[in-house]
Short mmCIF file of C-alpha atoms and ligand atoms in Angstrom, two decimals:
data_model
loop_
_atom_site.label_atom_id
_atom_site.label_comp_id
_atom_site.label_asym_id
_atom_site.label_seq_id
_atom_site.Cartn_x
_atom_site.Cartn_y
_atom_site.Cartn_z
CA UNK W 1 13.18 26.05 15.00
CA UNK W 2 15.72 25.50 12.35
CA UNK W 3 14.77 23.50 8.92
CA UNK W 4 16.27 20.21 8.30
CA UNK W 5 17.06 18.64 4.89
CA UNK W 6 16.14 15.10 5.41
CA UNK W 7 17.93 12.53 3.08
CA UNK W 8 15.07 11.51 0.41
CA UNK W 9 13.95 8.06 1.47
CA UNK W 10 11.06 5.56 0.52
CA UNK W 11 8.80 3.53 2.82
CA UNK W 12 5.32 2.09 1.89
CA UNK W 13 3.27 -0.83 3.31
CA UNK W 14 0.72 -3.34 2.33
CA UNK W 15 -1.33 -5.19 4.56
CA UNK W 16 -1.34 -9.22 4.68
CA UNK W 17 -5.12 -9.29 5.11
CA UNK W 18 -6.09 -11.74 2.08
CA UNK W 19 -4.55 -11.74 -1.29
CA UNK W 20 -3.09 -9.09 -3.27
CA UNK W 21 -5.27 -7.51 -5.86
CA UNK W 22 -5.03 -6.08 -9.44
CA UNK W 23 -5.44 -2.48 -7.53
CA UNK W 24 -2.58 -3.08 -5.24
CA UNK W 25 -0.34 -4.07 -7.91
CA UNK W 26 -1.22 -1.29 -10.33
CA UNK W 27 -1.54 1.52 -7.55
CA UNK W 28 1.53 0.52 -5.45
CA UNK W 29 3.67 -2.52 -6.08
CA UNK W 30 4.57 -1.40 -9.66
CA UNK W 31 5.08 1.86 -8.63
CA UNK W 32 7.53 0.74 -5.81
CA UNK W 33 9.45 -1.37 -8.28
CA UNK W 34 9.92 1.63 -10.48
CA UNK W 35 11.25 3.88 -7.61
CA UNK W 36 13.85 0.66 -6.56
CA UNK W 37 14.85 0.55 -10.07
CA UNK W 38 15.47 4.59 -10.70
CA UNK W 39 17.98 4.17 -7.64
CA UNK W 40 17.59 7.64 -6.54
CA UNK W 41 16.41 6.95 -3.21
CA UNK W 42 16.86 4.15 -0.74
CA UNK W 43 13.84 1.95 -0.85
CA UNK W 44 12.14 0.11 2.32
CA UNK W 45 8.75 -1.85 1.70
CA UNK W 46 6.82 -3.64 4.76
CA UNK W 47 4.05 -6.29 5.35
CA UNK W 48 2.01 -4.75 7.77
CA UNK W 49 0.97 -7.16 9.93
CA UNK W 50 0.17 -4.99 12.94
CA UNK W 51 -2.27 -3.08 10.83
CA UNK W 52 -3.99 -6.19 9.58
CA UNK W 53 -4.96 -7.23 13.05
CA UNK W 54 -6.85 -4.36 13.77
CA UNK W 55 -9.48 -6.36 12.19
CA UNK W 56 -9.85 -10.12 12.95
CA UNK W 57 -7.17 -12.15 11.43
CA UNK W 58 -7.25 -16.02 11.77
CA UNK W 59 -3.77 -16.60 12.94
CA UNK W 60 -2.64 -19.56 10.12
CA UNK W 61 -4.12 -17.20 7.17
CA UNK W 62 -2.11 -14.37 8.59
CA UNK W 63 0.90 -16.29 8.70
CA UNK W 64 0.53 -17.57 5.36
CA UNK W 65 -0.70 -14.39 3.65
CA UNK W 66 2.46 -12.63 5.07
CA UNK W 67 4.59 -14.64 3.48
CA UNK W 68 2.64 -14.74 0.20
CA UNK W 69 2.63 -11.16 0.01
CA UNK W 70 6.71 -11.11 0.49
CA UNK W 71 6.27 -13.82 -2.58
CA UNK W 72 4.56 -10.88 -4.31
CA UNK W 73 6.99 -8.37 -3.75
CA UNK W 74 9.66 -10.26 -5.02
CA UNK W 75 7.73 -11.79 -7.69
CA UNK W 76 6.87 -8.42 -8.92
CA UNK W 77 10.19 -7.18 -9.12
CA UNK W 78 11.49 -6.10 -5.47
CA UNK W 79 15.37 -7.10 -4.97
CA UNK W 80 15.77 -7.87 -1.07
CA UNK W 81 19.07 -7.20 -1.82
CA UNK W 82 18.36 -3.60 -3.38
CA UNK W 83 15.43 -2.65 -1.00
CA UNK W 84 14.67 -3.56 2.73
CA UNK W 85 11.89 -5.89 2.80
CA UNK W 86 10.29 -6.98 6.15
CA UNK W 87 7.34 -7.61 8.12
CA UNK W 88 6.30 -4.71 10.58
CA UNK W 89 6.00 -6.71 13.88
CA UNK W 90 9.70 -8.25 13.57
CA UNK W 91 10.81 -4.09 13.83
CA UNK W 92 9.46 -2.97 17.65
CA UNK W 93 10.27 0.62 16.88
CA UNK W 94 7.04 1.15 14.74
CA UNK W 95 4.62 0.25 17.84
CA UNK W 96 6.99 2.27 20.10
CA UNK W 97 6.86 5.21 17.62
CA UNK W 98 3.50 4.48 17.48
CA UNK W 99 2.41 5.17 21.03
CA UNK W 100 4.36 8.35 21.06
CA UNK W 101 2.00 9.41 17.64
CA UNK W 102 -1.01 8.07 19.60
CA UNK W 103 -0.06 10.77 22.42
CA UNK W 104 0.65 13.51 19.68
CA UNK W 105 -2.54 12.82 17.37
CA UNK W 106 -6.26 13.96 18.39
CA UNK W 107 -8.81 11.80 18.75
CA UNK W 108 -10.91 14.28 16.52
CA UNK W 109 -8.49 13.53 13.81
CA UNK W 110 -8.92 9.96 13.90
CA UNK W 111 -12.54 10.36 14.18
CA UNK W 112 -12.66 12.55 10.50
CA UNK W 113 -10.61 9.49 8.64
CA UNK W 114 -13.25 8.01 6.30
CA UNK W 115 -11.67 4.95 5.90
CA UNK W 116 -12.15 4.35 10.06
CA UNK W 117 -15.73 5.48 9.15
CA UNK W 118 -16.35 2.92 6.76
CA UNK W 119 -14.40 -0.07 8.45
CA UNK W 120 -16.07 0.80 11.55
CA UNK W 121 -19.70 1.63 10.01
CA UNK W 122 -22.55 1.93 12.57
CA UNK W 123 -20.75 -0.18 14.77
CA UNK W 124 -18.00 1.62 16.09
CA UNK W 125 -18.24 1.08 19.73
CA UNK W 126 -17.58 -2.59 18.99
CA UNK W 127 -14.98 -1.69 16.58
CA UNK W 128 -11.04 -2.44 18.00
CA UNK W 129 -8.90 0.70 19.78
CA UNK W 130 -6.30 -0.36 17.12
CA UNK W 131 -8.68 0.52 14.23
CA UNK W 132 -9.00 3.68 15.54
CA UNK W 133 -5.54 4.38 16.10
CA UNK W 134 -4.34 2.98 12.67
CA UNK W 135 -3.36 6.09 10.94
CA UNK W 136 -0.94 7.03 14.08
CA UNK W 137 1.05 3.55 13.53
CA UNK W 138 1.23 4.24 9.95
CA UNK W 139 2.57 7.74 10.67
CA UNK W 140 5.12 6.02 12.86
CA UNK W 141 5.87 3.12 10.03
CA UNK W 142 6.76 6.23 7.88
CA UNK W 143 8.54 8.35 10.42
CA UNK W 144 10.51 5.68 12.12
CA UNK W 145 12.87 5.63 8.61
CA UNK W 146 12.51 9.52 8.59
CA UNK W 147 10.97 8.56 4.96
CA UNK W 148 10.29 11.66 2.82
CA UNK W 149 8.57 10.02 -0.05
CA UNK W 150 5.40 7.76 0.10
CA UNK W 151 4.13 5.81 -3.01
CA UNK W 152 0.19 4.98 -2.62
CA UNK W 153 -2.94 4.51 -4.41
CA UNK W 154 -5.51 7.34 -4.11
CA UNK W 155 -7.64 5.92 -0.94
CA UNK W 156 -4.32 6.53 1.42
CA UNK W 157 -4.02 10.23 0.53
CA UNK W 158 -6.02 11.25 3.70
CA UNK W 159 -4.03 8.89 5.80
CA UNK W 160 -0.81 10.27 4.40
CA UNK W 161 -2.10 14.06 5.31
CA UNK W 162 -2.48 13.33 8.92
CA UNK W 163 0.60 11.66 9.15
CA UNK W 164 1.98 15.01 7.73
CA UNK W 165 -0.42 16.91 10.85
CA UNK W 166 1.40 14.27 13.44
CA UNK W 167 4.88 15.22 12.09
CA UNK W 168 3.68 18.87 12.30
CA UNK W 169 2.49 18.95 15.55
CA UNK W 170 5.33 16.59 16.95
CA UNK W 171 7.88 19.07 15.60
CA UNK W 172 6.01 22.07 17.15
CA UNK W 173 4.91 20.43 20.49
CA UNK W 174 9.15 19.92 21.17
CA UNK W 175 10.50 22.62 18.95
CA UNK W 176 12.45 20.67 16.81
CA UNK W 177 12.26 19.85 13.26
CA UNK W 178 12.95 16.32 13.72
CA UNK W 179 10.17 14.28 11.51
CA UNK W 180 10.14 15.11 7.84
CA UNK W 181 6.52 16.27 6.53
CA UNK W 182 6.30 13.29 3.86
CA UNK W 183 5.44 13.71 0.07
CA UNK W 184 2.81 11.00 -1.22
CA UNK W 185 3.33 9.87 -3.91
CA UNK W 186 0.13 8.96 -5.94
CA UNK W 187 1.01 8.77 -9.49
CA UNK W 188 0.30 6.67 -12.65
CA UNK W 189 -2.92 5.69 -14.60
CA UNK W 190 -4.29 3.37 -11.81
CA UNK W 191 -4.14 5.11 -8.68
CA UNK W 192 -7.70 4.30 -8.21
CA UNK W 193 -8.66 1.00 -9.58
CA UNK W 194 -12.49 0.09 -9.42
CA UNK W 195 -14.37 -2.89 -8.80
CA UNK W 196 -14.97 -5.04 -12.12
CA UNK W 197 -18.76 -5.31 -11.21
CA UNK W 198 -19.31 -1.95 -10.15
CA UNK W 199 -17.21 1.08 -11.25
CA UNK W 200 -18.31 3.04 -8.37
CA UNK W 201 -16.61 0.74 -5.69
CA UNK W 202 -12.77 0.30 -5.42
CA UNK W 203 -11.52 -2.68 -5.91
CA UNK W 204 -10.62 -4.49 -3.08
CA UNK W 205 -9.41 -7.71 -1.41
CA UNK W 206 -12.64 -7.52 0.96
CA UNK W 207 -15.12 -7.43 -1.53
CA UNK W 208 -17.21 -10.36 -1.26
CA UNK W 209 -17.52 -10.87 -4.88
CA UNK W 210 -14.49 -12.53 -6.15
CA UNK W 211 -15.51 -11.50 -9.77
CA UNK W 212 -14.96 -7.79 -9.21
CA UNK W 213 -11.34 -8.24 -8.90
CA UNK W 214 -8.36 -9.58 -10.11
CA UNK W 215 -6.08 -11.30 -7.34
CA UNK W 216 -2.51 -11.73 -8.23
CA UNK W 217 -3.07 -15.68 -7.26
CA UNK W 218 -5.20 -16.11 -10.58
CA UNK W 219 -4.43 -18.14 -13.48
CA UNK W 220 -4.51 -17.28 -17.20
CA UNK W 221 -8.36 -18.43 -17.43
CA UNK W 222 -9.51 -16.60 -14.54
CA UNK W 223 -7.98 -13.51 -15.42
CA UNK W 224 -9.50 -13.91 -18.81
CA UNK W 225 -13.02 -14.62 -17.45
CA UNK W 226 -13.16 -11.79 -15.20
CA UNK W 227 -12.29 -9.44 -17.92
CA UNK W 228 -14.73 -10.93 -20.15
CA UNK W 229 -17.69 -10.40 -17.58
CA UNK W 230 -16.54 -7.17 -16.39
CA UNK W 231 -19.17 -4.79 -16.30
CA UNK W 232 -19.05 -2.47 -19.13
CA UNK W 233 -21.97 0.11 -21.13
CA UNK W 234 -23.39 -0.89 -24.31
CA UNK W 235 -21.62 2.09 -26.11
CA UNK W 236 -18.39 1.86 -28.16
CA UNK W 237 -14.79 3.61 -26.89
CA UNK W 238 -15.07 7.42 -27.09
CA UNK W 239 -12.41 9.35 -29.45
CA UNK W 240 -11.04 11.03 -25.95
CA UNK W 241 -10.62 10.65 -22.59
CA UNK W 242 -13.46 13.37 -21.88
CA UNK W 243 -15.64 10.94 -23.29
CA UNK W 244 -15.05 8.55 -20.34
CA UNK W 245 -16.34 10.87 -17.65
CA UNK W 246 -19.63 9.52 -16.88
CA UNK W 247 -18.50 6.02 -17.95
CA UNK W 248 -17.04 4.65 -14.98
CA UNK W 249 -16.59 1.47 -15.58
CA UNK W 250 -15.30 2.29 -19.00
CA UNK W 251 -12.92 4.55 -17.82
CA UNK W 252 -11.78 1.54 -15.31
CA UNK W 253 -11.17 -0.76 -18.05
CA UNK W 254 -9.10 1.99 -19.76
CA UNK W 255 -6.97 2.86 -16.84
CA UNK W 256 -6.37 -0.72 -16.06
CA UNK W 257 -4.92 -1.10 -19.94
CA UNK W 258 -2.97 2.08 -19.85
CA UNK W 259 -1.10 1.08 -16.46
CA UNK W 260 -0.48 -2.53 -17.63
CA UNK W 261 0.90 -1.39 -20.70
CA UNK W 262 2.67 1.52 -19.03
CA UNK W 263 1.15 4.27 -21.27
CA UNK W 264 -1.71 6.83 -20.63
CA UNK W 265 -5.66 6.80 -20.81
CA UNK W 266 -5.25 9.00 -23.63
CA UNK W 267 -2.68 6.76 -25.77
CA UNK W 268 -5.03 3.71 -25.07
CA UNK W 269 -7.88 5.82 -26.40
CA UNK W 270 -5.89 6.97 -29.43
CA UNK W 271 -5.43 3.10 -30.24
CA UNK W 272 -8.87 1.96 -29.78
CA UNK W 273 -11.54 4.65 -30.16
CA UNK W 274 -14.57 3.37 -31.57
CA UNK W 275 -13.96 -0.26 -30.77
CA UNK W 276 -16.58 -2.09 -28.92
CA UNK W 277 -15.91 -3.85 -25.54
CA UNK W 278 -16.24 -7.38 -27.81
CA UNK W 279 -13.08 -6.23 -29.24
CA UNK W 280 -11.39 -4.30 -26.49
CA UNK W 281 -11.67 -6.84 -23.50
CA UNK W 282 -10.27 -9.57 -25.44
CA UNK W 283 -6.89 -7.17 -25.84
CA UNK W 284 -7.30 -6.38 -22.24
CA UNK W 285 -7.38 -9.86 -21.04
CA UNK W 286 -4.44 -10.70 -22.86
CA UNK W 287 -2.36 -8.13 -22.20
CA UNK W 288 -3.24 -8.84 -18.32
CA UNK W 289 -2.40 -12.42 -18.92
CA UNK W 290 0.75 -11.68 -20.29
CA UNK W 291 2.19 -9.39 -17.51
CA UNK W 292 0.27 -10.77 -14.20
CA UNK W 293 0.48 -14.52 -15.15
CA UNK W 294 4.58 -14.49 -14.76
CA UNK W 295 4.43 -12.83 -11.32
CA UNK W 296 1.37 -15.37 -10.18
CA UNK W 297 3.44 -18.31 -11.34
CA UNK W 298 6.82 -17.17 -9.68
CA UNK W 299 4.73 -16.37 -6.27
CA UNK W 300 3.67 -20.09 -6.46
CA UNK W 301 7.18 -21.03 -7.04
CA UNK W 302 8.50 -19.02 -3.97
CA UNK W 303 5.71 -20.27 -1.60
CA UNK W 304 7.36 -23.58 -2.14
CA UNK W 305 10.34 -22.48 0.24
CA UNK W 306 9.02 -20.54 3.10
CA UNK W 307 11.93 -21.13 5.00
CA UNK W 308 13.84 -18.63 1.99
CA UNK W 309 10.88 -16.33 2.79
CA UNK W 310 11.13 -16.19 6.65
CA UNK W 311 15.39 -15.71 5.90
CA UNK W 312 14.56 -12.84 3.34
CA UNK W 313 12.06 -11.18 6.12
CA UNK W 314 14.70 -11.91 9.05
CA UNK W 315 17.10 -10.12 7.21
CA UNK W 316 14.85 -7.28 6.03
CA UNK W 317 14.44 -6.46 9.72
CA UNK W 318 17.74 -6.50 10.78
CA UNK W 319 18.47 -3.96 8.23
CA UNK W 320 15.39 -2.13 8.90
CA UNK W 321 16.08 -2.08 12.57
CA UNK W 322 19.41 -0.28 11.91
CA UNK W 323 17.69 2.34 10.91
CA UNK W 324 14.85 2.59 12.98
CA UNK W 325 16.68 2.25 16.83
CA UNK W 326 18.70 5.14 16.43
CA UNK W 327 15.27 7.23 15.20
CA UNK W 328 13.52 5.95 18.35
CA UNK W 329 16.10 7.32 20.90
CA UNK W 330 16.33 10.34 19.25
CA UNK W 331 12.53 10.29 19.97
CA UNK W 332 12.71 9.17 23.41
CA UNK W 333 15.43 12.04 24.13
CA UNK W 334 13.48 14.45 22.48
CA UNK W 335 10.06 13.79 24.53
CA UNK W 336 12.16 13.18 27.60
CA UNK W 337 12.38 9.76 28.34
CA UNK W 338 15.48 8.99 30.87
CA UNK W 339 17.92 6.62 29.04
CA UNK W 340 18.69 3.74 30.94
CA UNK W 341 22.54 3.32 31.90
CA UNK W 342 24.18 1.53 30.10
CA UNK W 343 21.46 1.52 27.11
P1 TYM K 1 -3.42 -1.51 1.51
O1 TYM K 1 -3.04 -2.82 2.13
O2 TYM K 1 -5.21 -1.29 1.86
O3 TYM K 1 -3.12 -1.37 -0.06
C1 TYM K 1 -1.73 -1.46 -0.23
C2 TYM K 1 -1.63 -0.56 -1.00
O4 TYM K 1 -2.84 -0.67 -2.44
C3 TYM K 1 -3.20 0.68 -2.81
N1 TYM K 1 -4.65 0.22 -3.49
C4 TYM K 1 -5.09 0.63 -4.47
N2 TYM K 1 -4.35 1.34 -5.44
C5 TYM K 1 -5.18 1.59 -6.32
N3 TYM K 1 -6.35 1.01 -6.55
C6 TYM K 1 -7.07 0.59 -5.58
N4 TYM K 1 -8.44 -0.60 -5.86
C7 TYM K 1 -6.42 -0.29 -4.34
N5 TYM K 1 -6.64 -0.67 -3.58
C8 TYM K 1 -5.33 -0.51 -2.84
C9 TYM K 1 -3.42 1.03 -1.42
O5 TYM K 1 -3.64 2.57 -1.69
C10 TYM K 1 -2.10 1.08 -0.68
O6 TYM K 1 -1.12 1.77 -1.19
N6 TYM K 1 -2.63 1.56 5.41
C11 TYM K 1 -1.99 1.04 4.41
C12 TYM K 1 -1.02 0.26 4.46
C13 TYM K 1 0.45 1.08 5.09
C14 TYM K 1 0.93 1.85 4.71
C15 TYM K 1 1.53 2.19 5.54
C16 TYM K 1 0.92 2.69 3.44
C17 TYM K 1 0.60 1.08 6.56
N7 TYM K 1 1.62 2.02 6.67
C18 TYM K 1 2.78 3.42 5.54
C19 TYM K 1 2.11 3.64 3.09
C20 TYM K 1 2.96 4.34 4.00
C21 TYM K 1 -3.10 0.27 3.68
O7 TYM K 1 -4.26 -0.46 4.12
O8 TYM K 1 -2.71 -0.33 2.48
#
C-alpha cells in the first residue's frame, strides 16, 4: 500500500435539531468562518439532517431548523460562494458511503461511544438503529469529500477517532490508501462551553432549562439576563488561570469571554483579576450582545426569504455532489460492486 497525499480540505457539520447555541457558535461555527476566510483550504459545511432524525424530529420543525441553521451559518460569516453549504439529505452519497462504513465498523466500536451511551441510556433496546450507527454516517460525511481537517468542539473527539479507525480499517481491508486519516481541529478558548446553570454539564440545545444556554436567536435582553443569572461562586476572579482550576462556572465565563473577544483566558484574567462577578458579568453581557445580536438580527432577516435559503442549499448540494459522486464511484469499484453498463 503506497501512501497517498490527500489535498487538504475542511469539512464539518451541525445538526438541525433545535436552535444554535453559543456552544455551537464558539466551539464550531466561529472556527468555520476563520478557516473559510484564511483561504488555505477549500471548506465544506453541512446541515446534517440525516443525523438529526436518529432521534425523533417533528417534520415541520426539522424543516424550519434546517433553514434557520443555514441562516445561522450565513449570518455568522459563511459565504455560500466561498464555502460549499448544503443539507446532508440532498447529497445521497453520504448515506450510500455510510452503508459501506456500516459494514466496515464493528459493533463493539459503536457500543463504546459515550454519546451513544448517554443518548440511548438505560433504554438502548428502544433507541433507533440509526442512533447506534450515527458515527459511521459521520465518518462518511467526512470521507465522501476526502476531507482532511475537521473543526469541531471537544465533544466530537471520540467520533472523529472512530472515523479515523474506519478509514484505517477500510484502507487495510482493501489494501488501498484511499481514505485520508482525518485531523480533528479542536482549537480555541471555547472548545467545551458549559451550561450557565451547572459548570459540570455541556451547554446543549437539549437541556430542558433555557436559562442554561444562550441561543443564537436570543435578543439582547435575553442574552444579558442569562449572563446576569449565570451560576457563579462568591470569590472574585483570580490573578492566574490556574486559580480557576476548581471553579468550573467561573472558568466557563472566562473562556466564553476569551472566545468572544478573540483572545485567551490568560489575557482575560490579566485584565479582570480581582473583579467580582457583579462587575465582570455586565462586561461579559455587553461583549456577548455586541457580538451575537448582529448575528441574531441577520438570521431573522434571512429567514424572511426561505426561497432564497432553499436556492442556496440547492446550489450547495450540486457543488457537493460534483466532489462526492466520483469518490463514491471509486469506493464502489474498490469494494467490488459491478458498475452497470452506461452508468
Ligand atoms: P452538534 O450538532 O451536536 O454540534 C455542532 C458543533 O458544535 C460543537 N458544540 C460545542 N462546542 C463547544 N461547546 C459546546 N457546548 C458545544 N456544543 C456543541 C460540536 O462539537 C460540533 O462541532 N455529530 C456532530 C455533527 C456532525 C459532524 C459530522 C461534525 C455530523 N457529521 C462530520 C463534523 C464532521 C454533532 O452532533 O454536532
